[in-house]
Coordinates of C-alpha atoms in Angstrom, one line a residue:
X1 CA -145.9 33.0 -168.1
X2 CA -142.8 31.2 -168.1
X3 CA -144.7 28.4 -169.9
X4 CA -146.3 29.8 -172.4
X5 CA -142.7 32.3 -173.6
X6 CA -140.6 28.5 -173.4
X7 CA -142.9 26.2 -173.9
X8 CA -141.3 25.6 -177.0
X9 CA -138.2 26.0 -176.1
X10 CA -139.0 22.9 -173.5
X11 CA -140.4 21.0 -176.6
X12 CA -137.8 21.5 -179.0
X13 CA -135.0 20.9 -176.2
X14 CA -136.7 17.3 -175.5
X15 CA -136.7 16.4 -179.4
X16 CA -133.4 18.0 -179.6
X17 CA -132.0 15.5 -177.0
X18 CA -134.0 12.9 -178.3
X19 CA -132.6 13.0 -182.0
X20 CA -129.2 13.6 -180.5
X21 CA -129.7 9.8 -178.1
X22 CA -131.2 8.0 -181.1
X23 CA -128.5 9.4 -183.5
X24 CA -125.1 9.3 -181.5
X25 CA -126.2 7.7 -178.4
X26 CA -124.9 8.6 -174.7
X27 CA -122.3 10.6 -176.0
X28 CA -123.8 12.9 -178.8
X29 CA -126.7 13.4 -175.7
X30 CA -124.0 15.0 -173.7
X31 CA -122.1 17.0 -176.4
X32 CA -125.7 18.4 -177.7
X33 CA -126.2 19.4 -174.4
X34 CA -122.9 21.1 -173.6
X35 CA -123.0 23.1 -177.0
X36 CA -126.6 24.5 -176.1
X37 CA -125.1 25.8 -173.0
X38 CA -122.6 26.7 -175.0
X39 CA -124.9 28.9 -177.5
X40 CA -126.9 30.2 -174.3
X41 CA -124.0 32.1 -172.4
X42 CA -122.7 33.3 -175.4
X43 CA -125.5 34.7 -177.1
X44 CA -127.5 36.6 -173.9
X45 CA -126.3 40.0 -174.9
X46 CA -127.9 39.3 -178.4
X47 CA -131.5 38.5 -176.5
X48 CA -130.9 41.8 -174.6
X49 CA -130.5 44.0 -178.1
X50 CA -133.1 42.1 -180.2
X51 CA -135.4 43.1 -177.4
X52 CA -135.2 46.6 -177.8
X53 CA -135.5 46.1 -181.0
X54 CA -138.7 43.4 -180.8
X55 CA -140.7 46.0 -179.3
X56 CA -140.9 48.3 -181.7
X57 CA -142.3 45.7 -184.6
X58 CA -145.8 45.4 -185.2
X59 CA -147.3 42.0 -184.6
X60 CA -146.9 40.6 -188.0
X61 CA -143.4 41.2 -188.3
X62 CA -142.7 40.2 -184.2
X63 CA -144.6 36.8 -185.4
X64 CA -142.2 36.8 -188.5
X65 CA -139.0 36.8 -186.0
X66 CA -140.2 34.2 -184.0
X67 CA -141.0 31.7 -186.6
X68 CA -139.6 32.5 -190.0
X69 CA -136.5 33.6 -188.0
X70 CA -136.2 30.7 -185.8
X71 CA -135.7 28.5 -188.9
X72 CA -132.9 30.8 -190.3
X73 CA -131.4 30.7 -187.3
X74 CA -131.4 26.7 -186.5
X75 CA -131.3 25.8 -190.3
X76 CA -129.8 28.9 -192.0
X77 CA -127.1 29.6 -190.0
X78 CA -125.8 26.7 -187.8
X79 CA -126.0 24.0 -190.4
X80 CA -126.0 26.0 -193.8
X81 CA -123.7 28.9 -193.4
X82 CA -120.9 26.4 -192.2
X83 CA -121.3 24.2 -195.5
X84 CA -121.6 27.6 -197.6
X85 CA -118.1 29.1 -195.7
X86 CA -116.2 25.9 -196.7
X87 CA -117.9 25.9 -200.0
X88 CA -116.5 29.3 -201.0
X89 CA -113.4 29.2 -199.2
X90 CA -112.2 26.0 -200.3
X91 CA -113.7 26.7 -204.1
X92 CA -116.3 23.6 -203.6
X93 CA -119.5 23.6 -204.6
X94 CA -122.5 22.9 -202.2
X95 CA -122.7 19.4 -202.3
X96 CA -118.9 18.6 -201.9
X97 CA -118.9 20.5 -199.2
X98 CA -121.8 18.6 -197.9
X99 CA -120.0 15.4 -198.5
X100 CA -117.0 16.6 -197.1
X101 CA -119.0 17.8 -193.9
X102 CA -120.7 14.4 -193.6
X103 CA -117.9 11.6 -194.6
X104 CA -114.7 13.6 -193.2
X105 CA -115.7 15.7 -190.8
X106 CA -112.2 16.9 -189.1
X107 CA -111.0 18.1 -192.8
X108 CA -114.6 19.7 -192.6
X109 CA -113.7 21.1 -189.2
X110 CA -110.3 22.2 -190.5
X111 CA -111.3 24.0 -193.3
X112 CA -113.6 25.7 -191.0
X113 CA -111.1 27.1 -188.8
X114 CA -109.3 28.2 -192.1
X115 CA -111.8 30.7 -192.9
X116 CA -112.0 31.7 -189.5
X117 CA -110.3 34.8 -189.9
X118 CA -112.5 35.9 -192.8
X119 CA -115.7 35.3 -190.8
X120 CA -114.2 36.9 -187.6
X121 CA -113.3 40.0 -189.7
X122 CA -117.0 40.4 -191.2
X123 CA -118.9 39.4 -187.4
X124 CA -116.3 41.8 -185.7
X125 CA -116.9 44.4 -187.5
X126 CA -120.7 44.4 -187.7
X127 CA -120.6 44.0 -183.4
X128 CA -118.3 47.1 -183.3
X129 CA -119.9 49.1 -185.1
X130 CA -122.9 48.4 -183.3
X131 CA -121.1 48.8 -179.8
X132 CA -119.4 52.0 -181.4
X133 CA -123.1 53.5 -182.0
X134 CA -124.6 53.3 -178.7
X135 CA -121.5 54.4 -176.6
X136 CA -121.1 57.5 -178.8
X137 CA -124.5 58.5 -178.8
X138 CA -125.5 60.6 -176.1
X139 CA -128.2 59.5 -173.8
X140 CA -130.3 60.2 -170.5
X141 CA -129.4 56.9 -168.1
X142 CA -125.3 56.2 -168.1
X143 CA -124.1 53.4 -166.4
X144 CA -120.7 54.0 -166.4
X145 CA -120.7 58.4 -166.6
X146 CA -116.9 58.2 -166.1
X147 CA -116.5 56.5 -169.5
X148 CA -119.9 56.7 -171.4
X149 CA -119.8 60.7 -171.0
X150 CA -116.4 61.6 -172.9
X151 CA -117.4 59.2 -174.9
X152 CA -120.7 60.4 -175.8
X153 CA -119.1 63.9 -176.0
X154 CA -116.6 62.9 -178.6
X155 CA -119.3 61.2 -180.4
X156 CA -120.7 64.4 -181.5
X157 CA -117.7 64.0 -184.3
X158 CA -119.8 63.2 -188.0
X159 CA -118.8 59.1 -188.7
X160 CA -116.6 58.7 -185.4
X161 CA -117.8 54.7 -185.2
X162 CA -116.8 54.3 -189.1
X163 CA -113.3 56.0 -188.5
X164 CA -112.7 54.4 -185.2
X165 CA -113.7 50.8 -186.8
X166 CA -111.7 51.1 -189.7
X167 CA -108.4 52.3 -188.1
X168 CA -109.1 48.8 -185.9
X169 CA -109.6 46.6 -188.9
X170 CA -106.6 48.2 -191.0
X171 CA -104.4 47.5 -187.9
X172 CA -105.7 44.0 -187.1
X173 CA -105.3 43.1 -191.0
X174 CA -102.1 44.6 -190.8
X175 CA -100.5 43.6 -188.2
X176 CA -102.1 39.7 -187.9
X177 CA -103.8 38.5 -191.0
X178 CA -101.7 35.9 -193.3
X179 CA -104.2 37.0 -195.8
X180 CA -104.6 40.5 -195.3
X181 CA -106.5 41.6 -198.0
X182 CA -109.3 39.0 -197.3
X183 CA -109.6 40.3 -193.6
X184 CA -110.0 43.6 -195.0
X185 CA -112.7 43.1 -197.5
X186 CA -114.6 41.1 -195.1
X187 CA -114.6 43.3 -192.8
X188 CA -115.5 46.2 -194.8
X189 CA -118.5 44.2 -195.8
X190 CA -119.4 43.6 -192.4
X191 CA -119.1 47.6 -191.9
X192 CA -121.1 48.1 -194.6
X193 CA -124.0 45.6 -194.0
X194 CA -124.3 47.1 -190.5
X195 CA -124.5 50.7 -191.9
X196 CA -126.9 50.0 -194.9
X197 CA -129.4 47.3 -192.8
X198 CA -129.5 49.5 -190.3
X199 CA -129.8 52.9 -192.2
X200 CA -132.6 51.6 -194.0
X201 CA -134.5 50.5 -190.8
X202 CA -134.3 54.3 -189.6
X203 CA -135.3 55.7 -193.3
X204 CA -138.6 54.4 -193.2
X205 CA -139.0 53.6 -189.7
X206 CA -138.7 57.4 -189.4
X207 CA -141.2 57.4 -192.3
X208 CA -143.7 57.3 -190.6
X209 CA -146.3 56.3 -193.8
X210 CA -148.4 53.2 -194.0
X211 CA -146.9 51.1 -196.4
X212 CA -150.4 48.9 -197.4
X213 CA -149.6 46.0 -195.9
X214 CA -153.1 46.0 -193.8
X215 CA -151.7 47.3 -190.6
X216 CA -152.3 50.2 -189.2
X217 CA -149.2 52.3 -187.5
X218 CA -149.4 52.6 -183.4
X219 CA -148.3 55.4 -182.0
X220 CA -146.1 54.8 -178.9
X221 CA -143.8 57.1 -177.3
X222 CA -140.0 57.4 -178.3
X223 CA -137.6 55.2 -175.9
X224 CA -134.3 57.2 -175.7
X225 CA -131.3 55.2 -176.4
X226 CA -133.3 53.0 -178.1
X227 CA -130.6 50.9 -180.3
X228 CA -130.6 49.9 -184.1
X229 CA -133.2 51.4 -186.2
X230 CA -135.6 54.0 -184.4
X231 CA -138.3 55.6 -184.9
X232 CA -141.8 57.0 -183.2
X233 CA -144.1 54.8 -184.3
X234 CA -144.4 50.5 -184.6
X235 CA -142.9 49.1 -187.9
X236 CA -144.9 47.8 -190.4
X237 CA -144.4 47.2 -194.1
X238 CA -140.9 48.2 -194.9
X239 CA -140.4 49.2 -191.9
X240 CA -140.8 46.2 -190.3
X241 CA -139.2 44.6 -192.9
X242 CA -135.8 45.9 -192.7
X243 CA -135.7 46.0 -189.0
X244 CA -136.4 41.7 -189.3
X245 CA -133.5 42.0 -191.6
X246 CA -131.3 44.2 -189.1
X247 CA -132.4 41.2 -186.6
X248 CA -131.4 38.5 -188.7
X249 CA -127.7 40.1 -189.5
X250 CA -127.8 40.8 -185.9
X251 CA -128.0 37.1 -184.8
X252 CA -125.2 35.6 -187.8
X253 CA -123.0 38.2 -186.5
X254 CA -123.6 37.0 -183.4
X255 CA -123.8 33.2 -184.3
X256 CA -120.1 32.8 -185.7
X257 CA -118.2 32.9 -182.7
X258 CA -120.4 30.1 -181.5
X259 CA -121.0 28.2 -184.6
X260 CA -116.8 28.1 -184.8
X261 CA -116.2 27.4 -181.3
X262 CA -118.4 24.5 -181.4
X263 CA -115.9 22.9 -183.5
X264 CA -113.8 22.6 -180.4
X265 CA -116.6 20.3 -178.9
X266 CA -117.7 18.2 -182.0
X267 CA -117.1 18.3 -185.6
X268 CA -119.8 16.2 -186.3
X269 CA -122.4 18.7 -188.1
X270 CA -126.1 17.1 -186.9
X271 CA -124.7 17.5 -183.6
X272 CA -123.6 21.0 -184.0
X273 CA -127.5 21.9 -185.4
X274 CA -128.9 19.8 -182.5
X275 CA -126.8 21.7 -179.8
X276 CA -126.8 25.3 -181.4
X277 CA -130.2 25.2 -182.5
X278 CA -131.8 24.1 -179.1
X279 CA -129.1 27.3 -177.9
X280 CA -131.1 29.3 -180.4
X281 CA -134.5 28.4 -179.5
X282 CA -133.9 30.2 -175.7
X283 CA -132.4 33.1 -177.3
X284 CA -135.6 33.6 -179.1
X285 CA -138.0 32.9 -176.3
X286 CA -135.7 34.9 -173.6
X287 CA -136.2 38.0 -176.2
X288 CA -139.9 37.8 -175.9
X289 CA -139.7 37.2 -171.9
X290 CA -137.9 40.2 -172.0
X291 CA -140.5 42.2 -174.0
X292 CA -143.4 40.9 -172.7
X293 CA -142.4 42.1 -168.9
X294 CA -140.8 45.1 -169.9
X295 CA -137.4 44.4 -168.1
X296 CA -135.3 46.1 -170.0
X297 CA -137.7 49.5 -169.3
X298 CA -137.0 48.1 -165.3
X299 CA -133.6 47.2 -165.1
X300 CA -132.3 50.2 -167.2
X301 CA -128.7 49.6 -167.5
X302 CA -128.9 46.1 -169.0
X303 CA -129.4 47.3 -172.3
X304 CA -125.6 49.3 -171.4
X305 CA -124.4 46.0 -170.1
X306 CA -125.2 43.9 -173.4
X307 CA -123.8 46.8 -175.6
X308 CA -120.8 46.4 -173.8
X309 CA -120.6 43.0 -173.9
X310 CA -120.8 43.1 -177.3
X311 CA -117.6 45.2 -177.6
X312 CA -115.9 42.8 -175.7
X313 CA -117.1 40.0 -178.3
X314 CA -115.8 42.0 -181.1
X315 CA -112.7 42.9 -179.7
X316 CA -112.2 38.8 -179.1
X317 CA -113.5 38.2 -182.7
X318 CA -110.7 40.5 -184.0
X319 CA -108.0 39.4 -181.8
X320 CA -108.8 35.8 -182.5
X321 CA -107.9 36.6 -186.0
X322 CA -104.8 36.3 -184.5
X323 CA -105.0 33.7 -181.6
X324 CA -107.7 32.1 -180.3
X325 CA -109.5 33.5 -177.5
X326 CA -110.9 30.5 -175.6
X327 CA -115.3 30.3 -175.9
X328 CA -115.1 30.6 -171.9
X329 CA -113.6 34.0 -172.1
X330 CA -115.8 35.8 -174.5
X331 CA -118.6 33.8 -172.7
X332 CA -117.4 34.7 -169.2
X333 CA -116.6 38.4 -170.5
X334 CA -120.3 38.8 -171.6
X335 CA -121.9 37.3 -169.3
X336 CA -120.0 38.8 -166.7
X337 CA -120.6 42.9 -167.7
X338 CA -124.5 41.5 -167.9
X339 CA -124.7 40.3 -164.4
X340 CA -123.2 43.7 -163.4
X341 CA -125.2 45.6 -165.1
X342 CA -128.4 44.1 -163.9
X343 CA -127.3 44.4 -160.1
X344 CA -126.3 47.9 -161.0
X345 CA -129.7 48.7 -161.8
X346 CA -131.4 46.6 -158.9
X347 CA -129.4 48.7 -156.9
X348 CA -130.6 52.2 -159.0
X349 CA -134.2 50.8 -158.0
X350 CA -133.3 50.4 -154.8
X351 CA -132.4 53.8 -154.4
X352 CA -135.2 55.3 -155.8
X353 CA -138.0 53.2 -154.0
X354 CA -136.0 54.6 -151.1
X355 CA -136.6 58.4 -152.2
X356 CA -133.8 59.3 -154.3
X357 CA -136.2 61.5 -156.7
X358 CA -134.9 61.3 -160.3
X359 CA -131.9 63.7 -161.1
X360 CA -130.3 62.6 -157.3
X361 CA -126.5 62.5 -157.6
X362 CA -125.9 59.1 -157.9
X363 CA -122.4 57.4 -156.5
X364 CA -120.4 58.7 -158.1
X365 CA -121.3 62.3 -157.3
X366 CA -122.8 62.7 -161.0
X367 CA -126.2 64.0 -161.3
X368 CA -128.3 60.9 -163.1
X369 CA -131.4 61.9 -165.4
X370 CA -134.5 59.0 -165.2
X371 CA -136.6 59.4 -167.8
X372 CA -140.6 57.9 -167.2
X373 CA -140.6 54.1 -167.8
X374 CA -142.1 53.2 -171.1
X375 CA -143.8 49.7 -171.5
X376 CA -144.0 47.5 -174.4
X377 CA -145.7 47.4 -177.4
X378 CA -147.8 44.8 -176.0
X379 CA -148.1 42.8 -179.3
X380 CA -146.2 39.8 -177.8
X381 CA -148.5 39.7 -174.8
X382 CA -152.0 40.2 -176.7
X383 CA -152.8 43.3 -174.9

């Protein structure tokens, strides 16, 4: 099992280290490996929501993610987007930018960390209003019922995430931005990605037609709290589409905090790719671990713990516009509400294995509502 969902990972991470020896010798081994890490302990909350949302995709499009994806995200996103951000920012075309990246790297780095609050401003946004969606929506498991249930009451308020993430972007852009109308457009266009991506997902995965692509729709019962675009059935055609999108925005929203931090470690660009990608690459094989032994449908109140996590990432995103939040704080941050939210619900297993019957008041005195465990699509594990 564990072979066959990292194998490539494994493969990968010995060419990766490989091309990093033969390229920058001892020293670009060790800083390739330190910027995977890197990648890794930021990015686990974004294997924990891709999962939920992996599961719903038909085969085709799960295939798509892992491959297809996989090259947007090592290719796309850790070595283009950079020279594309410096590019526009710094009003150069492609190739100067890929010159600059390549025969002056620290005015490459520089220039990086110029646009910063531009990119933090479109990620941070996008994360918030993802975070903002799941804690106002109401739901059956609550992890934390002493903040999750006024929240989820006060969520019943038409747009609440789009007014509560605007009033934090107009006082961040306010308040800390030298350029303020940049921050602001930026971040309205990360609001607005978020809200079109993922509106479209639900419009036709609520469809519920066949679209002609040659699959046929599976019928599998509705996950509540299910995140992102949801619906009753499997995507397929445009469906499945839009939701790859959704995943793809998902993981550059997810990828700038890294992709900038890793500036701290090396400015050298192939090293960046090498480290980030390999990074990448267990993000993508921990989502289909995930799906393929239904853990999130076990351990309940991880997907709360990743959502949460992600908060706290955009909350850093939008404060670093300001200062600079150190990489082992938003790391620790996430990875910290994970691990707590996992031995929350080992301990909710515990409980029930020992008799509590569903609907038990739980520790806090609240009553807690379990629905029936769904499993997984079974598409990644050829059931």
């Amino acid at each position: 099992m564990i072979l066959r969902t990292f194998g490539w990972s494994f493969a990968i991470t010995g060419l990766g280290l490989l091309a990093a020896l033969l390229y920058g010798g001892p020293a670009g081994l060790a800083l390739v490996a330190v910027l995977a890490v890197l990648e890794i302990s930021l990015s686990f909350d974004n294997a924990v929501v891709n999962a939920k949302v992996l599961e719903r995709m038909s085969t085709f499009w799960q295939k798509i993610f892992l491959t297809i994806g996989i090259a947007i995200a090592v290719f796309g996103m850790r070595l283009l987007f950079p020279l594309l951000i410096v590019g526009i920012t710094a009003q150069m075309t492609p190739i100067e930018a890929f010159d600059l990246a390549f025969n002056d790297p620290k005015e490459y780095a520089h220039r990086m960390h110029e646009a910063y609050p531009t990119i933090a401003a479109f990620g941070g946004m996008f994360l918030m209003m993802l975070f903002l969606d799941f804690v106002f929506e109401e739901r059956a498991d609550k992890w934390l019922p002493w903040l999750e249930r006024p929240l989820a009451r006060i969520g019943k308020l038409d747009q609440l995430s789009v007014v509560v993430a605007a009033g934090a972007l107009a006082l961040v852009a306010g308040l800390f931005a030298e350029d303020t109308g940049q921050v602001m457009i930026a971040g309205v266009l990360g609001m607005v990605t978020y809200i079109l991506v993922n509106g479209l997902g639900e419009l036709f995965s609520q469809g519920g037609e066949d679209d002609g692509d040659g699959e046929e729709e599976v019928k599998v019962p509705a996950v509540k709290g299910t995140t992102g675009p949801n619906g009753l059935v499997l995507a397929t055609g445009k469906a499945g589409f839009f939701l790859f999108l959704y995943l793809e925005v998902l993981d550059a929203s997810f990828s700038f905090d890294g992709v900038i931090g890793a500036f701290a470690i090396s400015t050298d660009p192939v090293v960046i790719m090498l480290g980030l990608g390999i990074g990448a690459m267990y993000i993508r094989s921990l989502t289909v671990f995930l799906v393929r032994k239904g853990t999130l449908h076990e351990y309940v109140y991880l997907e709360h713990g990743a959502h949460w996590a992600i908060g706290a990432l955009a909350v850093c995103m939008l404060i670093s516009i300001a200062v600079h939040v150190p990489e082992a704080i938003t790391g620790g941050l996430g990875a910290g509400l994970i691990i707590a939210a996992f031995l929350s619900s080992v301990l909710r297993n515990r409980r029930e294995r020992n008799g509590a019957s569903p609907g038990a008041a739980g520790p806090d005195g609240a009553e807690e509502l379990h629905p029936t465990s769904v499993s997984g699509s079974g598409a990644l594990t050829g059931e």
